[in-house]
C-alpha positions as semicolon CSV with decimal commas, in nm:
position;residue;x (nm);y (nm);z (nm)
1;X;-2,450;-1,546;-0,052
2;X;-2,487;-1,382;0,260
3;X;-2,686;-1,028;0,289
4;X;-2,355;-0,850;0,420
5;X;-2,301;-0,470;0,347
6;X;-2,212;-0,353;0,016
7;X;-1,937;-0,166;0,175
8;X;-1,589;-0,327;0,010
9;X;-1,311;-0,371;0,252
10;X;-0,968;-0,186;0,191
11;X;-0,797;-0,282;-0,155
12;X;-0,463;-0,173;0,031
13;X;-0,342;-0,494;0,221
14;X;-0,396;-0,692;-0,162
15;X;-0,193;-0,419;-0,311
16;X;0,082;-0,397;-0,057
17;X;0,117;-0,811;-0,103
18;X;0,101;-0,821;-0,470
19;X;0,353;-0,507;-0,500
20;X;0,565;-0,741;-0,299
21;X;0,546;-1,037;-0,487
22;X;0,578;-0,857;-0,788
23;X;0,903;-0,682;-0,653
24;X;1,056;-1,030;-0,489
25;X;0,981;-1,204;-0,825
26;X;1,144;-0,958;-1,027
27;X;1,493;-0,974;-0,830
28;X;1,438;-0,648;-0,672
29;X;1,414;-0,554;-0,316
30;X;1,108;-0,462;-0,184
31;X;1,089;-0,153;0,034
32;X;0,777;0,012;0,244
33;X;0,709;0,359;0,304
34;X;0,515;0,364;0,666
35;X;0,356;0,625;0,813
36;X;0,537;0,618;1,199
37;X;0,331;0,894;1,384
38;X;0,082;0,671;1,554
39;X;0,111;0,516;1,839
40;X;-0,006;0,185;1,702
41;X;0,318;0,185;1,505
42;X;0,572;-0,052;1,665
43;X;0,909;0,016;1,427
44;X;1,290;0,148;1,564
45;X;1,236;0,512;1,653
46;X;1,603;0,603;1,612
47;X;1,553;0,576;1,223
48;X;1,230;0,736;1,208
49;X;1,258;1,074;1,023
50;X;0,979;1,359;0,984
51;X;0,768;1,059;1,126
52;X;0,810;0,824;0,874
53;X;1,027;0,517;0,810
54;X;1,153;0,309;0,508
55;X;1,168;-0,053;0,580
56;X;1,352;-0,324;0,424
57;X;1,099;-0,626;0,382
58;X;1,312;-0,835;0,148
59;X;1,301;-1,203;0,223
60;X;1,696;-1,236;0,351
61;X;1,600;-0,906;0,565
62;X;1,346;-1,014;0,778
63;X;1,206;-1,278;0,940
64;X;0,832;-1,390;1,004
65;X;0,689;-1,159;0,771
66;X;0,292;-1,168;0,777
67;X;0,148;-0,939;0,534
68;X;-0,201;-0,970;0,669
69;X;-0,553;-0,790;0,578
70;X;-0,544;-0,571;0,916
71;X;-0,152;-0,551;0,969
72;X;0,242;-0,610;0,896
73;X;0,465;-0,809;1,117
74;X;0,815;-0,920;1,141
75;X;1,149;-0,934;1,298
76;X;1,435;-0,756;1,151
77;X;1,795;-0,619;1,260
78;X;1,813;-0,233;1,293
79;X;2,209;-0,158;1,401
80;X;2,293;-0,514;1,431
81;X;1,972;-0,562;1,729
82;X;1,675;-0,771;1,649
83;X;1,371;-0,619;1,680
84;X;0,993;-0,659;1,645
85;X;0,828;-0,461;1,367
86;X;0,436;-0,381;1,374
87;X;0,298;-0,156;1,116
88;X;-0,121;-0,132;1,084
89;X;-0,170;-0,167;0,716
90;X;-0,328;0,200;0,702
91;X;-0,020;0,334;0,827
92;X;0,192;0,159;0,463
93;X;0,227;0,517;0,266
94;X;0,398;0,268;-0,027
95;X;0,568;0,010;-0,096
96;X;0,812;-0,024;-0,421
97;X;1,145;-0,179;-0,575
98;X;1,479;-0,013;-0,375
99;X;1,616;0,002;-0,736
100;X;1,388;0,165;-0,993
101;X;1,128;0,312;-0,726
102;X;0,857;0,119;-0,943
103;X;0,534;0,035;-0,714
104;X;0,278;0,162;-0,546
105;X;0,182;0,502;-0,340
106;X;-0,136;0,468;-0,105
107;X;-0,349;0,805;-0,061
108;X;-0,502;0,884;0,283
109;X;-0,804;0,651;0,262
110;X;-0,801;0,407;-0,023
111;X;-1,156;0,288;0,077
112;X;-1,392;0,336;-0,261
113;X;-1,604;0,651;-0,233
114;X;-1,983;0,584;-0,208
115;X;-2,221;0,536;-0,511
116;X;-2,370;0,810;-0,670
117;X;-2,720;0,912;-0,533
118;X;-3,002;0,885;-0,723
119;X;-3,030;1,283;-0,733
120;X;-2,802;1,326;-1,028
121;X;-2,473;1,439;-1,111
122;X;-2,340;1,761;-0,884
123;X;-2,378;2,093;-1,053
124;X;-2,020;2,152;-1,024
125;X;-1,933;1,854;-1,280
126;X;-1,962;1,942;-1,647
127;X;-2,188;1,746;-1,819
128;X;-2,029;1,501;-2,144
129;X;-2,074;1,644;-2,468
130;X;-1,880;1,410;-2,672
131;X;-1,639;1,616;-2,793
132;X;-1,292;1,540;-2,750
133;X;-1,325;1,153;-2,585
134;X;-1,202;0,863;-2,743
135;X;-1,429;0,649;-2,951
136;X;-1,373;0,327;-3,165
137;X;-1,501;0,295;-3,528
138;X;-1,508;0,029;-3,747
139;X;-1,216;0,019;-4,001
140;X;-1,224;-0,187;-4,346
């Protein structure tokens, strides 16, 4: 094992490909919510609205799709023209079925918070009592 940081890399890139997969395999066509304000987005600006942009990334809609750990590529028609589509995986807001909406929405920064210091829980937090959570008991 190497001595690298505890730090986990972003869940987001296996969540965006298994919410595909998942979509693809259930007949349904998968859709992704990006996030077109940067300038590291590379999508058609004429259908970008309030700086975002739903994309089609069904299999018959797109061409050279790499879902990869850093980014999303592929070529697509927008208006009958073939363009280039590059979307950093940060900048996916969601991606779900075009028919029920089913899948997944992404918050800001999906990276796991930090552990818990060894000082203790924050004052603001109440402290468990017990009452009220869910418990199992034996049964015979």
């Amino acid at each position: 094992m190497s001595s690298a940081s505890n730090q986990m890399t972003s869940s987001r890139p296996y969540l965006v490909r298994a919410i595909y997969q998942w979509v693809v395999d259930n007949h349904h066509t998968p859709h992704m919510l990006v996030d077109a304000s940067g300038e590291d987005v590379q999508v058609p600006v004429q259908f970008v609205q309030e700086g975002r942009i739903v994309l089609n990334i069904a299999p018959q809609a797109v061409q050279a799709l790499n879902l990869g750990d850093e980014y999303i590529s592929f070529s697509a028609r927008f208006a009958g023209k073939s363009q280039e589509v590059f979307v950093p995986v940060q900048r996916v807001m969601a991606v779900y079925s075009r028919e029920n909406g089913q899948g997944m929405m992404f918050g800001e920064d999906d990276t796991p918070p930090p552990p818990p210091s060894d000082g203790g829980d924050k004052p603001s937090e109440p402290k468990a009592t017990g009452v009220g959570r869910p418990g199992l008991r034996v049964v015979k």
